[in-house]
Tab-separated table of C-alpha atoms in Angstrom:
chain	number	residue	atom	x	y	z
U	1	UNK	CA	45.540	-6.170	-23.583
U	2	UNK	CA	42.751	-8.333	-22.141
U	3	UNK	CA	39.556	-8.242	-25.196
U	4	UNK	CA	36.311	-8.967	-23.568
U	5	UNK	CA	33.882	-10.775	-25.793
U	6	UNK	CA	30.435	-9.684	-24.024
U	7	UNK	CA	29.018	-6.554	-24.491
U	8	UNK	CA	27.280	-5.156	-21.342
U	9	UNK	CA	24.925	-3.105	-24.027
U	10	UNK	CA	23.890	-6.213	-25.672
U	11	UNK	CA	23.040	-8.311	-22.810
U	12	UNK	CA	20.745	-5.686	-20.815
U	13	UNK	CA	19.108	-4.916	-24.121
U	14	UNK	CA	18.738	-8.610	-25.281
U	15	UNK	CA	17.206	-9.118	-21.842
U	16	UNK	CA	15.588	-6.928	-20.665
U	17	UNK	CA	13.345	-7.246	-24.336
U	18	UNK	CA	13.187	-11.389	-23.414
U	19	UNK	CA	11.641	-10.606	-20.095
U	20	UNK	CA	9.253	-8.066	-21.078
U	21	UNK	CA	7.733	-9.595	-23.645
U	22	UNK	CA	7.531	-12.896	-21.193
U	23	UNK	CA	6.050	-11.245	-18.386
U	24	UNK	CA	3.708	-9.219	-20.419
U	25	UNK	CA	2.690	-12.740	-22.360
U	26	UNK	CA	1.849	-14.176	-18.778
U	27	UNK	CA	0.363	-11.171	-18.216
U	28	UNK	CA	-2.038	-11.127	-21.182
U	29	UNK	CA	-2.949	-14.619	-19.685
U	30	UNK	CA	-4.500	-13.673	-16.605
U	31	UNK	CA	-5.966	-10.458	-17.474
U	32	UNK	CA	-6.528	-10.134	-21.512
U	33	UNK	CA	-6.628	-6.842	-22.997
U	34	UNK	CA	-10.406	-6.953	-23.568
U	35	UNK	CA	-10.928	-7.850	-19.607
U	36	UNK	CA	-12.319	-5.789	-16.704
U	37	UNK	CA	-10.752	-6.513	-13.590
U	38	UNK	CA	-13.299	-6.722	-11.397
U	39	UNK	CA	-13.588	-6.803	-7.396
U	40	UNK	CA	-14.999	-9.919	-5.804
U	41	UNK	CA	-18.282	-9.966	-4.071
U	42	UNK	CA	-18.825	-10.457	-0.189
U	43	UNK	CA	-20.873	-12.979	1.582
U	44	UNK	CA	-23.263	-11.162	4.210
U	45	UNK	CA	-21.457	-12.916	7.113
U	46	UNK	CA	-17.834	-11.320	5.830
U	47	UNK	CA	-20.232	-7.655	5.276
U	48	UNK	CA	-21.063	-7.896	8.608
U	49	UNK	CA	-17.633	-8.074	9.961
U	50	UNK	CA	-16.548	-5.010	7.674
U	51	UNK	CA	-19.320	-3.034	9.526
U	52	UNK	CA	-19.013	-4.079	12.842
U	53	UNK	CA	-22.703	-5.688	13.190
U	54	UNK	CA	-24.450	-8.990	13.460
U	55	UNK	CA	-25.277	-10.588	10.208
U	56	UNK	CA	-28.777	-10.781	11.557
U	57	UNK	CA	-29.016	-7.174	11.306
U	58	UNK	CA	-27.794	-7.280	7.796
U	59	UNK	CA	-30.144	-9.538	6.643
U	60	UNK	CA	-33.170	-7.322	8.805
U	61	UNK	CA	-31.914	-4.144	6.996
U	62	UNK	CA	-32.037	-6.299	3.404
U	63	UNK	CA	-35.589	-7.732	4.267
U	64	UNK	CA	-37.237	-4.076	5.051
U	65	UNK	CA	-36.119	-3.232	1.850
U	66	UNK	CA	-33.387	-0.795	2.935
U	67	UNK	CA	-29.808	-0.143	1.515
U	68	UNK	CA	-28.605	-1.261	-1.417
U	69	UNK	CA	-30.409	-4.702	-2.855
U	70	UNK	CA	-28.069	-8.024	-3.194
U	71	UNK	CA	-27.277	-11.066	-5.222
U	72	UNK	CA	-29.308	-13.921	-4.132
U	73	UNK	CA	-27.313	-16.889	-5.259
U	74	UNK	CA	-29.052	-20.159	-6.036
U	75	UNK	CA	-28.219	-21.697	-2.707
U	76	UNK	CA	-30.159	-18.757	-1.106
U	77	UNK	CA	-27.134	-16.763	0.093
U	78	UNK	CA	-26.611	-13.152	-0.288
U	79	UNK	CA	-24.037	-11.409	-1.676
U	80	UNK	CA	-23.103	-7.536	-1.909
U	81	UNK	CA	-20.373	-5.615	-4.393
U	82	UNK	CA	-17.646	-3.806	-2.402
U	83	UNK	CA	-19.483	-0.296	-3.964
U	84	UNK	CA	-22.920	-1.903	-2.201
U	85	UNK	CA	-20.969	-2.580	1.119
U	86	UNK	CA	-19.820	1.185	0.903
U	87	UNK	CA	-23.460	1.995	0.253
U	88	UNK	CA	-24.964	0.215	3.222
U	89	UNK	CA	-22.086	1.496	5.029
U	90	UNK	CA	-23.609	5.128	4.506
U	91	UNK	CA	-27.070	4.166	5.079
U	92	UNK	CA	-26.242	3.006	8.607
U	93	UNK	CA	-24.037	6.009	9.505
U	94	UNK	CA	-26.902	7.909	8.508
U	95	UNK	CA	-29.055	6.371	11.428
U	96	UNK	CA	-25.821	6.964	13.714
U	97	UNK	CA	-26.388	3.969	15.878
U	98	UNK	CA	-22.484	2.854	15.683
U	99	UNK	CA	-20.005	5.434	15.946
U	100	UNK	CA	-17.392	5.559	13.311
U	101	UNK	CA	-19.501	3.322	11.136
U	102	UNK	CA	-18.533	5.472	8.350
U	103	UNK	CA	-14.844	6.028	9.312
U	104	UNK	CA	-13.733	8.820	7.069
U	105	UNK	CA	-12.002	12.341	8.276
U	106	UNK	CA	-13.956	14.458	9.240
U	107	UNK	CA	-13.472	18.699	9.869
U	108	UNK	CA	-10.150	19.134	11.640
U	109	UNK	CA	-8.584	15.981	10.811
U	110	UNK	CA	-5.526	15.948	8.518
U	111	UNK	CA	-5.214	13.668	5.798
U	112	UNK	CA	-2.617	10.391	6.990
U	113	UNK	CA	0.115	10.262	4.761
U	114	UNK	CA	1.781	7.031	5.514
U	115	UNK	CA	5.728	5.943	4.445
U	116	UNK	CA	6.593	2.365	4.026
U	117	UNK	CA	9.817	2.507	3.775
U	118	UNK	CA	13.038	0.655	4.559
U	119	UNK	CA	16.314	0.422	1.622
U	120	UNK	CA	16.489	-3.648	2.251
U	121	UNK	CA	14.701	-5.273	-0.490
U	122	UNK	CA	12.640	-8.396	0.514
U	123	UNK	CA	11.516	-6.723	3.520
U	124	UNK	CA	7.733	-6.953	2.300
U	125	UNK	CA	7.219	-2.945	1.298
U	126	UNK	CA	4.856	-3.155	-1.551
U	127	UNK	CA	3.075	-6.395	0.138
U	128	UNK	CA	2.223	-4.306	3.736
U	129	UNK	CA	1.271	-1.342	1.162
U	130	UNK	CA	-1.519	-2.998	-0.698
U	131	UNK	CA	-2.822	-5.100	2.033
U	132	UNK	CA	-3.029	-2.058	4.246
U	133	UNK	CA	-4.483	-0.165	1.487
U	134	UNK	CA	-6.906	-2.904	0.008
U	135	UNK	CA	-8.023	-3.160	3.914
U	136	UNK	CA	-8.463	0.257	4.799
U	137	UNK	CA	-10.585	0.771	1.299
U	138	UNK	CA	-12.460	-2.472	2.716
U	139	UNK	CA	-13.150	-0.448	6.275
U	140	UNK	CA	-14.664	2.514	3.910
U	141	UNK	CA	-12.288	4.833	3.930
U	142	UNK	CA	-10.893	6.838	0.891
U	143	UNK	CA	-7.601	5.388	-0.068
U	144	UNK	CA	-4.893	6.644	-2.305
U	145	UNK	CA	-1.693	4.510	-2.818
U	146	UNK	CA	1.719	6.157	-4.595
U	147	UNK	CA	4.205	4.139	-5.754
U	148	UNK	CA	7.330	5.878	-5.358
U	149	UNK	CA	9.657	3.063	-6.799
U	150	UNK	CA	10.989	2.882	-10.174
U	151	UNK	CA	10.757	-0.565	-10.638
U	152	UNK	CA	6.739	-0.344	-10.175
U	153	UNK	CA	6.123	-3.245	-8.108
U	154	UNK	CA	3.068	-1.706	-6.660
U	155	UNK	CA	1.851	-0.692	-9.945
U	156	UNK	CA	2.527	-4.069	-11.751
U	157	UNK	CA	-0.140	-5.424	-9.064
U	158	UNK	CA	-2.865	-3.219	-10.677
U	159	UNK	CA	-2.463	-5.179	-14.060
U	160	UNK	CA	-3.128	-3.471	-16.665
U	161	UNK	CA	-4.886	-0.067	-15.714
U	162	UNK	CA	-6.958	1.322	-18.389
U	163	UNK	CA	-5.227	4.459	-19.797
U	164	UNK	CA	-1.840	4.248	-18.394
U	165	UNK	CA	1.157	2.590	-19.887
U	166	UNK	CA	4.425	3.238	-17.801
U	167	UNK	CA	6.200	4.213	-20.846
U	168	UNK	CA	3.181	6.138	-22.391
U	169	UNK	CA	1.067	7.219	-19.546
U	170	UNK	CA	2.020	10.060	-17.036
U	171	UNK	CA	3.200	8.910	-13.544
U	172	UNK	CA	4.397	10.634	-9.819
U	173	UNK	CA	7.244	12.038	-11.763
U	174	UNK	CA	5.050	14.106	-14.480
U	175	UNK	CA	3.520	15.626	-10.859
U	176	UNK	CA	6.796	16.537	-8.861
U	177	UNK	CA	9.274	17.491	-11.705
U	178	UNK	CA	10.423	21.073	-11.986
U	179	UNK	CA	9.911	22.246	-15.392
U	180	UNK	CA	6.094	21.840	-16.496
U	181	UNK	CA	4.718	19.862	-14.041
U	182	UNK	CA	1.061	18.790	-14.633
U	183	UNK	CA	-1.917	18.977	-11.739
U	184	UNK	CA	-1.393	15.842	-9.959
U	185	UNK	CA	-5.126	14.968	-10.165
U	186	UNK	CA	-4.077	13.922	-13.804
U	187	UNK	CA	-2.045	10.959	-12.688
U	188	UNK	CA	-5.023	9.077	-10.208
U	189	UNK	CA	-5.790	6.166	-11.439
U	190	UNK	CA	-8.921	4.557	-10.535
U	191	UNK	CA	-8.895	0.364	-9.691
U	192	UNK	CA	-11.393	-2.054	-9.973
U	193	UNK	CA	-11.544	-1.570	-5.534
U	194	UNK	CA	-13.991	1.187	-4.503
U	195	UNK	CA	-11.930	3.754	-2.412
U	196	UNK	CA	-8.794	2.884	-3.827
U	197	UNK	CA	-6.705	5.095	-6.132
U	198	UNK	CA	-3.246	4.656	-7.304
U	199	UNK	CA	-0.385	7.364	-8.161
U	200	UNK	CA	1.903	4.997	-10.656
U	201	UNK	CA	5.656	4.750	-11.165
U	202	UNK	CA	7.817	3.774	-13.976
U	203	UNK	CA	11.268	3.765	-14.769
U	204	UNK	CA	11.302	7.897	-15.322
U	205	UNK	CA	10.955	8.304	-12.157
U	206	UNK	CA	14.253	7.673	-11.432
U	207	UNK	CA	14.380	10.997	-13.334
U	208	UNK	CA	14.030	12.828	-10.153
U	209	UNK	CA	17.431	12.219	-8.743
U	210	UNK	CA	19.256	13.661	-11.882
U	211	UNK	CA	16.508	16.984	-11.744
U	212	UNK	CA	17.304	17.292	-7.842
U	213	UNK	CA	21.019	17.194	-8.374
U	214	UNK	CA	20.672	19.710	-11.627
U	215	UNK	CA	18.165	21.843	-9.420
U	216	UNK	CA	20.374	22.602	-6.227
U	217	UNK	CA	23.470	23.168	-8.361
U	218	UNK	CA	21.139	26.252	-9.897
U	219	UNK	CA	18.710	27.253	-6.916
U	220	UNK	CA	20.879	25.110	-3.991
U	221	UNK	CA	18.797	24.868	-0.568
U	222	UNK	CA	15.845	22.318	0.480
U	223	UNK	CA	13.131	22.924	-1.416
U	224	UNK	CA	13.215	19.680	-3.643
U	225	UNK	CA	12.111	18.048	-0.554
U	226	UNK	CA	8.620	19.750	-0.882
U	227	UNK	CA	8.128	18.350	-4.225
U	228	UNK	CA	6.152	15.395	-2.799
U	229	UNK	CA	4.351	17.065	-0.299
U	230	UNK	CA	3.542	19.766	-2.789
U	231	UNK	CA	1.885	17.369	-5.191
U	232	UNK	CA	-0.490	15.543	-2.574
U	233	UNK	CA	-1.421	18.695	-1.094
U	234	UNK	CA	-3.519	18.961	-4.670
U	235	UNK	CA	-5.295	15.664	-3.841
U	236	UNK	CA	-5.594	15.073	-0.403
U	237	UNK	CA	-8.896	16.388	-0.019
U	238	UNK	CA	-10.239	13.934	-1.867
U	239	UNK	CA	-8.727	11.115	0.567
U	240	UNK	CA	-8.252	10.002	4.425
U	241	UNK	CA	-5.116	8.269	3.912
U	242	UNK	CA	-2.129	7.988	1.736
U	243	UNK	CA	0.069	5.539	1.330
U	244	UNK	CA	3.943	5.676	-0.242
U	245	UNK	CA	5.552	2.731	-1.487
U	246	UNK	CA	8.936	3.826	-1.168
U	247	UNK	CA	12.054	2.490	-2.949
U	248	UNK	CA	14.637	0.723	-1.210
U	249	UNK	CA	17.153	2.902	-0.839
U	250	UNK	CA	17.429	6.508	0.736
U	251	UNK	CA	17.176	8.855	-2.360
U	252	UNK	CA	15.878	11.935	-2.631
U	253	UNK	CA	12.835	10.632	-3.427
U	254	UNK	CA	12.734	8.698	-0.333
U	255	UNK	CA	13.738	11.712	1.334
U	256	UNK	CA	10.732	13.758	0.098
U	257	UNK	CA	8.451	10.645	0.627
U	258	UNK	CA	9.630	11.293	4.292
U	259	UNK	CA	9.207	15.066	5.090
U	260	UNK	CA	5.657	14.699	3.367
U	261	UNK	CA	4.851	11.869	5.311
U	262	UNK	CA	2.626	12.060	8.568
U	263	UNK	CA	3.636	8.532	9.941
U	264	UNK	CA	6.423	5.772	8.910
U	265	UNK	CA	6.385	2.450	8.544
U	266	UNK	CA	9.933	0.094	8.537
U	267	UNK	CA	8.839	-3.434	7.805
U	268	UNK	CA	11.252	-5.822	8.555
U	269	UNK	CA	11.699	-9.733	8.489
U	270	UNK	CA	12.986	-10.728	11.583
U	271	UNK	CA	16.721	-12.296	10.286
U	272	UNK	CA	19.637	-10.844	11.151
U	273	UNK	CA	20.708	-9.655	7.924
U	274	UNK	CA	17.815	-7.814	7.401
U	275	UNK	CA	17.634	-6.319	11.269
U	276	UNK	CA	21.466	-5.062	10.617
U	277	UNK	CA	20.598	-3.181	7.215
U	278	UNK	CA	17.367	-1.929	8.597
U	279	UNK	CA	20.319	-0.549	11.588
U	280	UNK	CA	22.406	0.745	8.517
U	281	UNK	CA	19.276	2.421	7.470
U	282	UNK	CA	18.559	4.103	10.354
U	283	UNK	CA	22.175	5.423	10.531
U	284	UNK	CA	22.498	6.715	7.482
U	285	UNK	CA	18.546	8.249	7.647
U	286	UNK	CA	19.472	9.938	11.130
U	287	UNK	CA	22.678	11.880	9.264
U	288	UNK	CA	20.552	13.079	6.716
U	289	UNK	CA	17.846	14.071	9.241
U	290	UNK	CA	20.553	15.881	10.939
U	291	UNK	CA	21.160	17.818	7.469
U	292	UNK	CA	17.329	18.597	7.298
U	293	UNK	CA	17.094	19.886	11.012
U	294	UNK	CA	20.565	22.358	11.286
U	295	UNK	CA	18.314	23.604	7.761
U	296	UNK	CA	14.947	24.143	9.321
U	297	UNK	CA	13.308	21.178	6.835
U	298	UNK	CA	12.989	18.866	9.344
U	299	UNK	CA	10.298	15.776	9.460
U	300	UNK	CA	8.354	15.423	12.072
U	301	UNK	CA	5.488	12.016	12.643
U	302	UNK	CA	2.418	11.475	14.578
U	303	UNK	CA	4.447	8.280	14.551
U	304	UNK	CA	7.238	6.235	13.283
U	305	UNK	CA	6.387	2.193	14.076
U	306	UNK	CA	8.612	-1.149	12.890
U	307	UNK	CA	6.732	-4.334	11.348
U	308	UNK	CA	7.879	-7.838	11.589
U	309	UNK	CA	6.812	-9.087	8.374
U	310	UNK	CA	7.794	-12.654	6.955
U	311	UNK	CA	7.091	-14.169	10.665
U	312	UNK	CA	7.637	-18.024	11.223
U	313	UNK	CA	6.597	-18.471	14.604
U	314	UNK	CA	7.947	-21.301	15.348
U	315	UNK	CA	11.657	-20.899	13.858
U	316	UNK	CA	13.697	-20.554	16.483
U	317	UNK	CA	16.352	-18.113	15.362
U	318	UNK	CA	13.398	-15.630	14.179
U	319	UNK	CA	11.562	-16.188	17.533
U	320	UNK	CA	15.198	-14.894	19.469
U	321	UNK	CA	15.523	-11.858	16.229
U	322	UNK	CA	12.048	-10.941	17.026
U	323	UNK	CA	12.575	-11.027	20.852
U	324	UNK	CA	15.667	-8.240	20.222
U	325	UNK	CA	13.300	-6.454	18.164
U	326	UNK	CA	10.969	-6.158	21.085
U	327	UNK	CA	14.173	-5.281	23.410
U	328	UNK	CA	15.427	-2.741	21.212
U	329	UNK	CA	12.587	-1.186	19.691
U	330	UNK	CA	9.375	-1.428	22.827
U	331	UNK	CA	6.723	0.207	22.243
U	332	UNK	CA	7.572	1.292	18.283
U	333	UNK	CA	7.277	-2.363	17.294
U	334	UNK	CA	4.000	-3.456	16.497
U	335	UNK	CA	2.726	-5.906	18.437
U	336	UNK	CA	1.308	-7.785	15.639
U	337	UNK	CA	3.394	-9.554	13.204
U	338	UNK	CA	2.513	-10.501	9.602
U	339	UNK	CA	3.285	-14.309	9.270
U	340	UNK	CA	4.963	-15.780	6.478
U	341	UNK	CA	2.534	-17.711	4.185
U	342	UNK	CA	2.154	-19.316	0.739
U	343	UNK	CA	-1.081	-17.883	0.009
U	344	UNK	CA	0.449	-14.409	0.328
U	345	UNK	CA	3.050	-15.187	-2.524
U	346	UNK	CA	0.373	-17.044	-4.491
U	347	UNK	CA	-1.939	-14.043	-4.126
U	348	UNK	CA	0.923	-11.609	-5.332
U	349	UNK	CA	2.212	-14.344	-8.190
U	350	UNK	CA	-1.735	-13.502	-9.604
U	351	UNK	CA	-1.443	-9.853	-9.161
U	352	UNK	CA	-3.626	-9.438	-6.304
U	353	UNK	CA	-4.029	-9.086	-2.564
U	354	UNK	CA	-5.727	-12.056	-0.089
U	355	UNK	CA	-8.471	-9.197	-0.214
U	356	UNK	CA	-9.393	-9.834	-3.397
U	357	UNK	CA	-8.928	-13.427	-4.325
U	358	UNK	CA	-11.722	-15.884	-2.914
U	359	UNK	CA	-10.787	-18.556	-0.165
U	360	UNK	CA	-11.995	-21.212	-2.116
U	361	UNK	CA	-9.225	-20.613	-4.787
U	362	UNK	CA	-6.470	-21.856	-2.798
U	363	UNK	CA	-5.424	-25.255	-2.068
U	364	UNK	CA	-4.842	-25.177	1.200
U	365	UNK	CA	-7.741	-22.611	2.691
U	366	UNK	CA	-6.359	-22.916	6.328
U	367	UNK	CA	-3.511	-21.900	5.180
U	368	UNK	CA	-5.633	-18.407	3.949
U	369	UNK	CA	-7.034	-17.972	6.872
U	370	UNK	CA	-3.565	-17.998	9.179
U	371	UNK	CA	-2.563	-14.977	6.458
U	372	UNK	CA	-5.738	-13.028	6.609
U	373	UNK	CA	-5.767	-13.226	9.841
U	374	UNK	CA	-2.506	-12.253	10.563
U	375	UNK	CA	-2.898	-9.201	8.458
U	376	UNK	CA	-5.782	-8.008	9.490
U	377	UNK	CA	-4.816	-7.814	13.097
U	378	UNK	CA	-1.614	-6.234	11.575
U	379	UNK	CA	-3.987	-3.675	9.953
U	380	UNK	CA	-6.077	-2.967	12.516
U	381	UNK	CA	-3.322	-2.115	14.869
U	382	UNK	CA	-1.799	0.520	12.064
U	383	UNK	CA	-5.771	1.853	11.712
U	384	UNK	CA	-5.295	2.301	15.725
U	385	UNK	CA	-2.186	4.455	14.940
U	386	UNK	CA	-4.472	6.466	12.472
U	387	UNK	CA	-7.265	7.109	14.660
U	388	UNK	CA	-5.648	8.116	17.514
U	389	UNK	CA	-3.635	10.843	15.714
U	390	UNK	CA	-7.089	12.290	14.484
U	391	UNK	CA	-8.042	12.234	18.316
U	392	UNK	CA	-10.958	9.633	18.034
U	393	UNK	CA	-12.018	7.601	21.065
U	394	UNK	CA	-13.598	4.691	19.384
């Protein structure tokens, strides 16, 4: 008989400890316990894009001594918290000389609840999550982001969150589970970004598949599916838009994620790899849609859209993958692409989005501004999406 000397329980354990304690070490580095994460402040030429106006008028509004007051910097310029952009961002809607200048729902529009979803890892999930989100909070409207994977990607970008420790602090699961759930107000988190919110996740949420299996072998049927949609429901009042950071795979979780949602996004990087499981995906999410329909608990979109994220231009093989994207998909491919870039990964490696760090951090600042530009136009096209299933002409 064959004695094997490693013990699978020791080397997870031993592990997983090392890497804790080293990522929370490198964590304590950039943001010590004693610090308050903090948004960064906007240059009137970068407030006057947000609203859609010249920065002459800006600077006419902050000269007559209306809106909120800025930072005058030594060098004359000013400067305006996100909270003061919000603020001005009132104070013109209020004179109603732009339409839409204050963007949020409005009587008769239903809250967006928006999927990212796809079960290929690396396709860029959590990335297009907080970038939308960070943007659309940027554009003034009231954002709430849920992170519906166990491994907490989207919540590890947060840092540390005062009042919430994943293995103290109550996430999506202590909203959604069947026996004593709690009001899901309890588990929004505010963030240092006006207009942004976030629903966490931790490793009990993985709970849920276990209570979904243990709940239709007592009560059978389709109601688990509701869970989600039951929970937001409480909250989504208080918001435009919702976003899910879905895990990547097709759980019940994902499942839920998907009959609450009211649009879906599938990013994927245009390789082949990842095009043939995001095909594998779509399989296996079409049999289980079958499942939902023949029981009445069917999803249905204001629409369903695919991302090419991770986008080198001029790479050949990814210029042909993208082409029988185009072929395949039409019209449900976005038009814009998000382009692979260092400053994306060195943004994430800090814990933040290109929203929040400044240009002048990086090395290489053209190389920020071929990112934030490609995003933006990505996010722009998804705030089309939004709009136009509210009904707006802008």
């Amino acid at each position: 008989m064959v004695t094997r000397h490693l013990s699978s329980l020791h080397f997870m354990n031993a592990f997983s400890t090392k890497l804790d304690k080293a990522l929370t070490n490198l964590s304590l580095v950039q943001f010590p316990p004693d610090a308050v994460r903090a948004m960064r402040k906007f240059s009137s030429t970068e407030v006057a894009e947000l609203l859609g106006v010249t920065e002459a008028y800006i600077r006419q509004v902050s000269l007559k001594g209306q809106g909120p007051e800025p930072e005058t910097t030594t060098h004359g310029k000013r400067q305006y918290t996100l909270e003061q952009v919000l603020e001005l961002r009132l104070h013109l809607a209020e004179k109603g000389r732009k339409k839409w200048i204050n963007p949020r729902r409005i009587n008769g529009e239903a809250c967006q609840i928006i999927a990212v979803t796809n079960f290929k890892g690396g396709s860029s999930k959590t990335s297009t999550t907080i970038h939308l989100g960070h943007w659309l909070a940027l554009r003034g409207y009231r954002v709430l982001a849920v992170d519906m994977d166990p491994q907490a990607s989207l919540t590890s970008l947060h840092g540390a969150l005062p009042g919430f420790d994943y293995r103290q602090g109550e996430t999506l699961y202590s909203a959604i589970r069947f026996d004593d759930a709690i009001p899901t107000d309890r588990v929004v988190n505010r963030t240092h970004i006006a207009g942004f919110d976030v629903i966490c996740a931790g490793l009990e949420l993985a709970e849920f598949e276990t209570a979904v299996a243990l709940e239709m072998r007592r009560n059978g049927g389709t109601g688990f599916l509701l869970r989600v949609s039951q929970a937001l429901d409480q909250v989504s009042d208080n918001y435009d838009i919702i976003l899910l950071d879905c895990a990547p795979s097709l759980n019940f979780l994902t499942l839920s994620s998907l009959t609450a949602a009211t649009g879906v996004l599938i990013p994927v990087p245009a390789h082949m790899l990842d095009v043939d499981s995001t095909g594998k995906f779509l399989e296996l999410a079409a049999s289980y849609m079958q499942i939902l329909d023949d029981a009445g608990a069917g999803a249905r979109w204001d629409f369903a859209k695919f991302l090419v994220t991770k986008f080198e231009a001029n790479d050949h093989p990814q210029a042909n993958m993208q082409a029988l994207m185009r072929q395949v998909f039409g019209e449900d491919l976005l038009l814009n692409a998000v382009a692979k870039s260092t400053a994306v990964a060195d943004a994430l490696t800090w814990k933040q989005s290109l929203y929040e760090v400044q240009r002048s951090r990086f090395s290489a600042p053209k190389t920020y501004d071929r990112a934030i530009e490609s995003i933006n136009a990505v996010n722009a096209e998804i705030e089309g999406l939004i709009t136009r299933a509210w009904g707006r002409e802008l």
